[in-house]
Amino acid sequence: MTAATATATVWRPAEGAAQRGTLVLLPGRGESPAVYQRFGRRLAADGYLVHALDLGPEPGPGAVSAALAEVARDSPAPVVLAGSDTGALHALAAVGAGEGRPDGLLLAALPLDPDAAAPADWEDELAVRTACPAHRGALAADPGFTRGGFGKPVAAGLLNEAPTAPEQLPPVLVLQGGADPLAPAEAVRRFAAGLPSATLVLVEDGRHDVLNDATHRSVAAQIVQWLERLRGGPALPRILTVEEPSR
């Protein structure tokens, strides 16, 4: 079920279904909440309430924290603050400001290379964003999507505002495309290693819009597994152990 408000697009689990938690998502450069329709529906089908917020391109930590608190007031726990691209950096900045603490952080498509070249044209931007034809179509058809968003550099200092003290950070899930030119895999590994309680998922040959790329089903499955562990507490108790039997 989808509902639109002045500040968010919301996907809810089916009526009568148990609500297992809440995800509050900050879109990235150029994006509107509408491009997360597929992502929101998939997580809602697994029992998670999803809010994709529209707080403008440069929301301050106070605005993010206030929106998170408003959603959390009437939403099932655990409540996870998520972001894609610069939305992920704004999520980190909000937690670092100490004005609110979600139960978890989901950081996707971190734009860690401040010197990354902006796409030359629309076709180049699509190639950077995704290999998924359906998502390319959604971007092209969305009137709220702003082309050329990667031409706007990451705000000065935003990359340096990530909190690193254990008491500041809840458990963190970092999702990154392995072929994302805006953040090479090794830079993401170093960044994740500096975050306490972080889990890193690198998507093989994944592009920048990792939540909506060609492997969106596998990415959503990883997120749901992490959310299910988070429901067990901040220690993320293991639920599944995958082994390759010795032969």
XYZ file of N, CA and C in Angstrom:
741
model
N 0.857 -1.190 0.000
C 0.000 0.000 0.000
C 0.890 1.237 0.000
N 0.609 2.204 -0.843
C 1.413 3.412 -0.947
C 0.563 4.623 -0.614
N 1.156 5.560 0.152
C 0.469 6.812 0.457
C 1.447 7.941 0.264
N 0.970 9.090 -0.221
C 1.836 10.244 -0.426
C 1.450 11.341 0.547
N 2.452 12.011 1.142
C 2.232 13.153 2.006
C 3.081 14.293 1.479
N 3.019 15.447 2.169
C 3.774 16.610 1.711
C 5.271 16.383 1.837
N 5.716 15.504 2.728
C 7.139 15.345 2.981
C 7.663 13.963 2.642
N 6.808 13.017 2.313
C 7.292 11.659 2.132
C 6.358 10.854 1.244
N 6.915 9.807 0.673
C 6.121 8.748 0.082
C 6.287 7.537 0.990
N 5.175 6.888 1.306
C 5.175 5.835 2.319
C 4.659 4.539 1.721
N 5.374 3.447 1.991
C 4.936 2.112 1.616
C 4.688 1.330 2.894
N 3.493 0.769 3.006
C 3.092 0.067 4.217
C 2.890 -1.413 3.935
N 3.153 -2.269 4.925
C 2.801 -3.681 4.766
C 1.303 -3.834 4.532
N 0.915 -4.965 3.986
C -0.491 -5.219 3.711
C -1.319 -5.109 4.987
N -2.561 -4.674 4.830
C -3.441 -4.512 5.977
C -3.578 -5.843 6.712
N -3.382 -5.778 8.024
C -3.465 -6.968 8.851
C -2.149 -7.688 9.037
N -1.139 -7.360 8.217
C 0.173 -8.003 8.343
C 0.960 -7.388 9.483
N 1.783 -8.189 10.122
C 2.636 -7.688 11.201
C 3.646 -6.701 10.636
N 3.838 -5.584 11.341
C 4.846 -4.597 10.945
C 6.114 -4.860 11.743
N 7.206 -5.160 11.045
C 8.420 -5.657 11.685
C 9.466 -4.581 11.930
N 9.238 -3.365 11.450
C 10.203 -2.293 11.639
C 9.952 -1.189 10.639
N 10.823 -0.167 10.676
C 10.620 1.039 9.867
C 11.935 1.486 9.251
N 11.869 1.864 7.985
C 13.030 2.412 7.281
C 12.682 3.824 6.828
N 13.530 4.802 7.198
C 13.338 6.203 6.828
C 14.466 6.566 5.872
N 14.127 6.844 4.609
C 15.118 6.953 3.537
C 15.273 8.379 3.033
N 16.536 8.824 2.905
C 16.871 10.114 2.306
C 17.416 9.873 0.903
N 16.715 10.310 -0.155
C 17.221 10.141 -1.519
C 18.493 10.957 -1.747
N 19.172 10.670 -2.858
C 20.414 11.349 -3.195
C 20.233 12.418 -4.251
N 21.346 12.845 -4.831
C 21.337 13.936 -5.801
C 20.440 13.615 -7.004
N 19.556 14.543 -7.291
C 18.671 14.419 -8.432
C 17.435 13.582 -8.193
N 17.415 12.786 -7.129
C 16.346 11.824 -6.938
C 15.138 12.417 -6.217
N 13.980 11.854 -6.515
C 12.765 12.113 -5.752
C 12.354 10.797 -5.099
N 11.496 10.844 -4.077
C 11.032 9.588 -3.468
C 10.398 8.629 -4.453
N 9.836 9.155 -5.552
C 9.102 8.307 -6.491
C 9.969 7.225 -7.121
N 11.275 7.447 -7.246
C 12.117 6.444 -7.910
C 12.357 5.232 -7.020
N 11.869 5.271 -5.777
C 12.035 4.146 -4.853
C 10.779 3.291 -4.750
N 9.860 3.405 -5.731
C 8.628 2.624 -5.696
C 8.914 1.132 -5.575
N 9.777 0.615 -6.420
C 10.059 -0.825 -6.423
C 10.708 -1.255 -5.112
N 11.653 -0.469 -4.650
C 12.341 -0.763 -3.391
C 11.354 -0.736 -2.226
N 10.531 0.306 -2.145
C 9.587 0.432 -1.047
C 8.580 -0.696 -1.019
N 8.053 -1.068 -2.192
C 7.079 -2.156 -2.247
C 7.695 -3.482 -1.798
N 8.939 -3.709 -2.190
C 9.564 -4.988 -1.844
C 9.774 -5.113 -0.336
N 10.268 -4.060 0.310
C 10.466 -4.137 1.759
C 9.134 -4.178 2.506
N 8.131 -3.468 1.979
C 6.812 -3.525 2.602
C 6.233 -4.931 2.521
N 6.513 -5.640 1.437
C 6.027 -7.009 1.304
C 6.625 -7.921 2.371
N 7.790 -7.552 2.906
C 8.419 -8.322 3.978
C 8.059 -7.793 5.359
N 7.122 -6.844 5.430
C 6.630 -6.395 6.725
C 7.250 -5.123 7.255
N 8.017 -4.420 6.419
C 8.686 -3.199 6.877
C 8.015 -1.955 6.309
N 7.786 -0.983 7.174
C 7.238 0.314 6.792
C 8.369 1.167 6.229
N 8.174 1.752 5.050
C 9.229 2.532 4.395
C 8.732 3.950 4.135
N 9.485 4.946 4.629
C 9.223 6.358 4.365
C 10.381 6.905 3.543
N 10.125 7.363 2.320
C 11.138 8.069 1.530
C 10.843 9.556 1.644
N 11.757 10.303 2.274
C 11.513 11.700 2.602
C 11.917 12.643 1.473
N 11.263 13.782 1.434
C 11.635 14.861 0.520
C 11.938 16.085 1.367
N 13.215 16.236 1.755
C 13.636 17.336 2.614
C 14.474 18.366 1.872
N 14.506 18.272 0.550
C 15.336 19.188 -0.209
C 16.726 18.613 -0.415
N 17.531 19.234 -1.297
C 18.831 18.675 -1.656
C 19.884 18.752 -0.556
N 19.775 19.690 0.376
C 20.789 19.846 1.411
C 20.131 19.969 2.787
N 19.490 18.922 3.276
C 18.842 19.012 4.594
C 19.869 19.075 5.714
N 19.675 19.984 6.646
C 20.563 20.068 7.795
C 20.297 18.943 8.772
N 21.252 18.671 9.678
C 21.058 17.597 10.655
C 19.791 17.763 11.487
N 19.451 19.017 11.820
C 18.248 19.246 12.607
C 16.990 18.846 11.870
N 16.928 19.156 10.565
C 15.755 18.802 9.768
C 15.623 17.288 9.633
N 16.757 16.610 9.429
C 16.730 15.154 9.316
C 16.290 14.528 10.631
N 16.868 15.004 11.741
C 16.532 14.454 13.047
C 15.076 14.684 13.399
N 14.551 15.863 13.062
C 13.154 16.166 13.359
C 12.225 15.263 12.550
N 12.551 15.065 11.260
C 11.724 14.192 10.422
C 11.782 12.751 10.919
N 12.966 12.302 11.320
C 13.115 10.948 11.846
C 12.285 10.772 13.111
N 12.351 11.751 14.003
C 11.597 11.673 15.257
C 10.102 11.645 14.997
N 9.655 12.420 14.010
C 8.225 12.460 13.700
C 7.743 11.104 13.191
N 8.535 10.486 12.313
C 8.158 9.173 11.799
C 8.202 8.134 12.912
N 9.265 8.161 13.724
C 9.463 7.143 14.753
C 8.384 7.182 15.819
N 7.765 8.338 15.995
C 6.782 8.494 17.068
C 5.644 7.487 16.944
N 5.225 7.190 15.723
C 4.080 6.305 15.515
C 4.424 5.097 14.652
N 5.699 4.706 14.646
C 6.126 3.621 13.761
C 6.769 2.494 14.562
N 6.684 1.269 14.041
C 7.242 0.128 14.769
C 8.769 0.128 14.754
N 9.370 -0.285 15.849
C 10.816 -0.441 15.952
C 11.210 -1.822 15.413
N 12.475 -1.978 14.998
C 13.529 -0.960 14.985
C 13.317 0.073 13.887
N 13.754 1.297 14.172
C 13.663 2.391 13.206
C 15.058 2.645 12.644
N 15.210 2.514 11.337
C 16.505 2.649 10.666
C 16.499 3.904 9.804
N 17.525 4.727 9.953
C 17.717 5.886 9.085
C 18.604 5.454 7.926
N 18.120 5.648 6.707
C 18.827 5.200 5.508
C 19.042 6.363 4.565
N 20.031 6.221 3.705
C 20.270 7.245 2.699
C 21.027 6.667 1.530
N 20.822 7.268 0.365
C 21.554 6.886 -0.831
C 22.305 8.099 -1.359
N 23.549 7.889 -1.831
C 24.363 8.981 -2.352
C 24.546 10.028 -1.239
N 24.332 11.299 -1.525
C 24.492 12.315 -0.480
C 23.475 12.138 0.637
N 22.358 11.464 0.362
C 21.413 11.160 1.435
C 22.057 10.334 2.530
N 22.979 9.422 2.147
C 23.689 8.627 3.145
C 24.594 9.507 4.001
N 25.250 10.480 3.368
C 26.121 11.380 4.130
C 25.305 12.271 5.061
N 24.127 12.710 4.610
C 23.274 13.518 5.480
C 22.738 12.690 6.648
N 22.492 11.416 6.427
C 22.068 10.546 7.517
C 23.170 10.433 8.567
N 24.409 10.250 8.107
C 25.546 10.188 9.032
C 25.715 11.500 9.796
N 25.576 12.616 9.093
C 25.739 13.915 9.733
C 24.684 14.131 10.811
N 23.459 13.675 10.561
C 22.389 13.843 11.547
C 22.686 13.053 12.811
N 23.183 11.826 12.649
C 23.535 11.027 13.816
C 24.723 11.652 14.546
N 25.686 12.160 13.777
C 26.849 12.798 14.388
C 26.506 14.040 15.172
N 25.421 14.736 14.774
C 25.013 15.941 15.498
C 24.432 15.619 16.864
N 24.117 14.356 17.098
C 23.649 13.938 18.413
C 22.235 14.329 18.750
N 21.449 14.732 17.733
C 20.084 15.170 18.015
C 19.092 14.013 17.987
N 19.494 12.867 17.546
C 18.620 11.705 17.509
C 19.446 10.476 17.190
N 18.997 9.343 17.684
C 19.732 8.108 17.441
C 18.765 7.037 16.952
N 18.846 6.691 15.675
C 18.030 5.589 15.172
C 18.560 4.264 15.704
N 17.816 3.206 15.488
C 18.269 1.881 15.920
C 19.320 1.311 14.969
N 19.388 1.856 13.762
C 20.368 1.397 12.792
C 20.531 2.424 11.686
N 21.632 2.301 10.946
C 21.913 3.163 9.790
C 22.144 2.293 8.569
N 21.525 2.672 7.461
C 21.755 1.995 6.192
C 22.313 3.034 5.225
N 23.547 2.826 4.781
C 24.241 3.796 3.935
C 24.515 3.159 2.576
N 23.883 3.701 1.532
C 24.020 3.138 0.196
C 24.661 4.152 -0.745
N 25.522 3.661 -1.620
C 26.095 4.493 -2.693
C 26.808 5.725 -2.155
N 27.642 5.541 -1.144
C 28.380 6.667 -0.566
C 29.276 7.309 -1.620
N 29.121 8.599 -1.887
C 29.944 9.273 -2.910
C 31.263 9.735 -2.308
N 32.197 8.813 -2.185
C 33.405 9.083 -1.406
C 34.531 9.726 -2.192
N 34.386 9.831 -3.497
C 35.451 10.436 -4.291
C 35.064 11.865 -4.668
N 35.589 12.872 -3.946
C 35.207 14.257 -4.246
C 35.687 14.730 -5.609
N 36.627 14.012 -6.196
C 37.170 14.407 -7.496
C 36.580 13.605 -8.650
N 35.557 12.814 -8.383
C 34.961 12.007 -9.446
C 34.385 12.905 -10.531
N 34.647 12.542 -11.778
C 34.161 13.346 -12.899
C 32.653 13.176 -13.049
N 31.967 14.277 -13.247
C 30.525 14.229 -13.467
C 30.238 13.616 -14.830
N 29.132 12.873 -14.975
C 28.779 12.322 -16.287
C 28.669 13.423 -17.338
N 29.080 13.098 -18.547
C 29.139 14.107 -19.612
C 27.758 14.474 -20.140
N 26.830 13.516 -20.138
C 25.500 13.763 -20.689
C 24.517 12.796 -20.043
N 23.267 12.822 -20.505
C 22.218 12.012 -19.906
C 22.494 10.518 -20.059
N 22.948 10.095 -21.215
C 23.243 8.676 -21.414
C 24.375 8.226 -20.505
N 25.365 9.086 -20.324
C 26.472 8.774 -19.434
C 25.985 8.688 -17.987
N 25.087 9.590 -17.604
C 24.541 9.556 -16.242
C 23.772 8.265 -15.989
N 22.963 7.847 -16.961
C 22.232 6.592 -16.813
C 23.192 5.416 -16.638
N 24.291 5.418 -17.402
C 25.266 4.333 -17.308
C 25.931 4.307 -15.940
N 26.175 5.479 -15.355
C 26.760 5.553 -14.020
C 25.758 5.067 -12.980
N 24.500 5.420 -13.168
C 23.489 5.123 -12.154
C 23.088 3.656 -12.115
N 22.817 3.045 -13.276
C 22.202 1.723 -13.241
C 22.354 0.982 -14.561
N 22.360 -0.339 -14.449
C 22.315 -1.206 -15.625
C 20.924 -1.801 -15.807
N 19.972 -1.379 -14.985
C 18.620 -1.950 -15.011
C 17.727 -1.153 -15.960
N 17.202 -1.774 -17.021
C 16.342 -1.040 -17.952
C 15.097 -0.464 -17.289
N 14.500 -1.198 -16.351
C 13.291 -0.708 -15.680
C 13.592 0.546 -14.862
N 14.734 0.558 -14.165
C 15.073 1.739 -13.363
C 15.434 2.912 -14.263
N 16.103 2.642 -15.380
C 16.387 3.716 -16.332
C 15.088 4.350 -16.825
N 14.094 3.508 -17.097
C 12.806 4.026 -17.520
C 12.121 4.840 -16.441
N 12.242 4.396 -15.178
C 11.634 5.122 -14.066
C 12.278 6.494 -13.897
N 13.592 6.572 -14.052
C 14.287 7.855 -13.940
C 13.857 8.805 -15.051
N 13.789 8.283 -16.265
C 13.438 9.124 -17.405
C 12.007 9.630 -17.326
N 11.118 8.839 -16.711
C 9.697 9.194 -16.673
C 9.302 10.011 -15.449
N 10.178 10.116 -14.456
C 9.827 10.794 -13.209
C 9.960 12.306 -13.366
N 8.854 13.058 -13.266
C 8.951 14.518 -13.414
C 9.684 15.183 -12.257
N 9.821 14.466 -11.139
C 10.524 15.032 -9.995
C 12.012 14.772 -10.002
N 12.489 13.973 -10.981
C 13.911 13.666 -11.064
C 14.651 14.791 -11.782
N 15.805 15.194 -11.238
C 16.602 16.272 -11.825
C 17.828 15.687 -12.518
N 17.879 15.803 -13.821
C 19.037 15.299 -14.552
C 20.259 16.173 -14.272
N 21.421 15.551 -14.333
C 22.655 16.285 -14.096
C 22.971 16.509 -12.638
N 22.316 15.764 -11.743
C 22.533 15.963 -10.305
C 23.957 15.711 -9.859
N 24.658 14.815 -10.542
C 26.033 14.515 -10.152
C 26.991 15.654 -10.502
N 26.508 16.611 -11.283
C 27.336 17.772 -11.580
C 27.481 18.692 -10.388
N 26.628 18.522 -9.392
C 26.727 19.311 -8.165
C 27.620 18.570 -7.180
N 28.747 19.151 -6.795
C 29.674 18.430 -5.918
C 29.087 18.204 -4.526
N 29.645 17.234 -3.851
C 29.253 16.975 -2.467
C 29.597 18.193 -1.625
N 28.691 18.584 -0.748
C 28.895 19.775 0.075
C 30.211 19.697 0.845
N 30.927 20.820 0.877
C 32.223 20.872 1.554
C 32.077 20.449 3.005
N 32.935 19.550 3.424
C 32.947 19.115 4.814
C 32.021 17.965 5.127
N 31.081 17.654 4.228
C 30.111 16.610 4.541
C 30.774 15.252 4.689
N 31.813 15.002 3.894
C 32.519 13.728 3.999
C 33.264 13.586 5.316
N 33.550 14.706 5.959
C 34.338 14.666 7.201
C 33.483 14.718 8.455
N 32.156 14.676 8.290
C 31.284 14.804 9.440
C 30.810 13.471 9.992
N 31.321 12.370 9.451
C 30.874 11.063 9.918
C 31.355 10.799 11.329
N 30.461 10.458 12.252
C 30.881 10.139 13.616
C 31.593 8.795 13.642
N 32.588 8.679 14.476
C 33.323 7.423 14.564
C 33.339 6.859 15.977
N 32.887 7.605 16.974
C 32.864 7.113 18.344
C 31.773 6.056 18.478
N 32.058 4.921 19.125
C 31.057 3.854 19.238
C 29.747 4.315 19.852
N 29.824 5.244 20.808
C 28.593 5.670 21.468
C 27.703 6.512 20.564
N 28.242 6.997 19.454
C 27.460 7.819 18.533
C 26.726 7.001 17.485
N 27.234 5.811 17.205
C 26.720 5.061 16.064
C 25.980 3.799 16.477
N 24.789 3.596 15.904
C 24.130 2.300 16.017
C 24.751 1.351 15.010
N 24.277 0.114 14.900
C 24.756 -0.777 13.845
C 24.555 -0.150 12.461
N 25.525 -0.384 11.559
C 25.527 0.245 10.237
C 25.622 -0.831 9.159
N 24.784 -0.702 8.142
C 24.903 -1.523 6.935
C 25.326 -0.614 5.794
N 26.468 -0.925 5.166
C 26.981 -0.158 4.030
C 26.797 -0.995 2.770
N 26.110 -0.420 1.778
C 25.865 -1.096 0.507
C 26.496 -0.291 -0.616
N 27.297 -0.948 -1.438
C 28.000 -0.212 -2.486
C 28.143 -1.055 -3.732
N 27.954 -0.429 -4.886
C 28.182 -1.123 -6.143
C 29.658 -1.299 -6.419
N 30.041 -2.490 -6.807
C 31.452 -2.763 -7.062
C 31.991 -2.046 -8.279
N 31.107 -1.568 -9.172
C 31.535 -0.835 -10.363
C 31.058 0.610 -10.311
N 30.927 1.148 -9.109
C 30.467 2.525 -8.933
C 31.645 3.487 -9.106
N 31.663 4.308 -10.163
C 32.798 5.204 -10.382
C 32.850 6.372 -9.401
N 31.786 6.608 -8.642
C 31.782 7.714 -7.696
C 32.375 7.321 -6.345
N 32.631 6.039 -6.157
C 33.254 5.571 -4.910
C 33.884 4.211 -5.163
N 35.174 4.167 -5.483
C 35.849 2.891 -5.702
C 35.724 1.977 -4.489
N 35.676 0.665 -4.752
C 35.439 -0.314 -3.693
C 36.439 -0.190 -2.540
N 37.707 0.066 -2.857
C 38.711 0.135 -1.790
C 38.452 1.323 -0.866
N 37.993 2.443 -1.425
C 37.662 3.597 -0.590
C 36.499 3.278 0.337
N 35.538 2.521 -0.148
C 34.393 2.138 0.677
C 34.833 1.188 1.790
N 35.724 0.262 1.466
C 36.238 -0.646 2.499
C 36.909 0.133 3.627
N 37.751 1.100 3.266
C 38.440 1.888 4.293
C 37.442 2.673 5.139
N 36.446 3.243 4.473
C 35.434 4.024 5.184
C 34.661 3.136 6.146
N 34.213 1.976 5.678
C 33.435 1.075 6.526
C 34.263 0.554 7.694
N 35.563 0.346 7.466
C 36.429 -0.146 8.540
C 36.537 0.851 9.689
N 36.309 2.134 9.395
C 36.367 3.154 10.436
C 35.067 3.357 11.172
N 34.028 2.616 10.792
C 32.726 2.742 11.445
C 32.513 1.571 12.390
N 32.310 1.825 13.670
C 32.032 0.718 14.590
C 30.734 0.003 14.197
N 30.707 -1.289 14.412
C 29.506 -2.102 14.185
C 29.005 -2.008 12.749
N 29.932 -1.989 11.783
C 29.536 -1.866 10.384
C 29.593 -3.211 9.666
N 28.625 -3.424 8.786
C 28.614 -4.555 7.867
C 28.684 -3.989 6.454
N 29.609 -4.482 5.654
C 29.793 -3.988 4.289
C 29.325 -5.033 3.294
N 28.484 -4.604 2.352
C 28.041 -5.459 1.250
C 28.435 -4.781 -0.054
N 29.347 -5.406 -0.808
C 29.741 -4.924 -2.131
C 28.998 -5.738 -3.185
N 28.315 -5.052 -4.087
C 27.518 -5.711 -5.114
C 28.369 -5.871 -6.373
N 28.580 -7.098 -6.793
C 29.418 -7.371 -7.955
C 28.888 -6.631 -9.188
N 29.734 -5.841 -9.804
C 29.396 -5.088 -11.013
C 28.225 -4.125 -10.801
N 27.954 -3.764 -9.535
C 26.848 -2.866 -9.246
C 27.185 -1.422 -9.574
N 26.182 -0.671 -10.032
C 26.361 0.747 -10.347
C 25.989 1.599 -9.138
N 25.902 2.916 -9.350
C 25.740 3.832 -8.219
C 24.380 3.681 -7.524
N 23.304 3.551 -8.279
C 21.974 3.419 -7.661
C 21.780 1.989 -7.178
N 22.548 1.620 -6.174
C 22.651 0.211 -5.791
C 21.324 -0.345 -5.263
N 20.471 0.494 -4.699
C 19.176 0.014 -4.210
C 18.212 -0.282 -5.344
N 18.477 0.273 -6.517
C 17.571 0.140 -7.656
C 18.238 -0.433 -8.892
N 19.389 -1.047 -8.734
C 20.143 -1.531 -9.884
C 19.617 -2.897 -10.335
N 20.303 -3.504 -11.291
C 19.854 -4.769 -11.866
C 19.748 -5.877 -10.820
N 20.531 -5.795 -9.759
C 20.525 -6.816 -8.705
C 19.679 -6.374 -7.510
N 18.630 -5.584 -7.761
C 17.844 -5.019 -6.665
C 17.206 -6.086 -5.786
N 16.861 -7.247 -6.334
C 16.254 -8.304 -5.520
C 17.248 -8.839 -4.493
N 18.482 -9.093 -4.936
C 19.511 -9.602 -4.018
C 19.857 -8.554 -2.962
N 19.922 -7.286 -3.371
C 20.214 -6.206 -2.420
C 19.100 -6.096 -1.389
N 17.844 -6.134 -1.840
C 16.729 -6.066 -0.899
C 16.755 -7.248 0.066
N 17.117 -8.426 -0.431
C 17.197 -9.600 0.435
C 18.269 -9.425 1.505
N 19.418 -8.840 1.130
C 20.474 -8.563 2.111
C 19.981 -7.576 3.172
N 19.241 -6.565 2.733
C 18.727 -5.575 3.681
C 17.752 -6.222 4.656
N 16.861 -7.050 4.147
C 15.881 -7.709 5.022
C 16.593 -8.625 6.018
N 17.601 -9.350 5.576
C 18.344 -10.207 6.509
C 18.987 -9.375 7.613
N 19.573 -8.233 7.235
C 20.198 -7.357 8.232
C 19.141 -6.782 9.180
N 17.987 -6.384 8.652
C 16.914 -5.856 9.494
C 16.402 -6.918 10.461
N 16.312 -8.142 10.002
C 15.860 -9.217 10.888
C 16.859 -9.436 12.026
N 18.147 -9.342 11.725
C 19.154 -9.445 12.789
C 19.060 -8.262 13.736
N 18.808 -7.072 13.206
C 18.692 -5.879 14.038
C 17.518 -6.000 15.006
N 16.471 -6.697 14.609
C 15.342 -6.910 15.508
C 15.751 -7.682 16.763
N 16.843 -8.435 16.655
C 17.333 -9.186 17.811
C 18.161 -8.362 18.767
N 18.480 -7.121 18.403
C 19.261 -6.251 19.278
C 20.490 -5.717 18.581
N 21.162 -4.716 19.193
C 22.302 -4.056 18.550
C 23.505 -4.957 18.325
N 23.540 -6.103 18.985
C 24.651 -7.039 18.758
C 24.468 -7.823 17.463
N 23.336 -7.652 16.776
C 23.049 -8.335 15.517
C 23.291 -9.844 15.626
N 22.514 -10.526 16.468
C 22.713 -11.977 16.582
C 22.562 -12.666 15.240
N 23.438 -13.625 14.975
C 23.434 -14.303 13.679
C 22.208 -15.190 13.563
N 21.561 -15.172 12.411
C 20.395 -15.989 12.154
C 20.747 -17.155 11.223
N 21.494 -16.842 10.174
C 21.862 -17.845 9.178
C 23.376 -17.954 9.089
N 23.872 -19.176 8.963
C 25.284 -19.403 8.684
C 25.373 -20.184 7.376
N 25.971 -19.590 6.362
C 26.083 -20.236 5.066
C 27.464 -20.886 4.960
N 27.494 -22.165 4.688
C 28.755 -22.885 4.601
C 28.842 -23.625 3.267
N 30.052 -23.733 2.758
C 30.322 -24.581 1.603
C 30.810 -25.927 2.131
N 29.997 -26.977 2.012
C 30.389 -28.274 2.565
C 31.716 -28.745 1.983
N 32.567 -29.286 2.841
C 33.839 -29.826 2.363
C 33.565 -31.143 1.628
N 34.292 -31.326 0.550
C 34.086 -32.533 -0.263
C 35.416 -33.242 -0.469
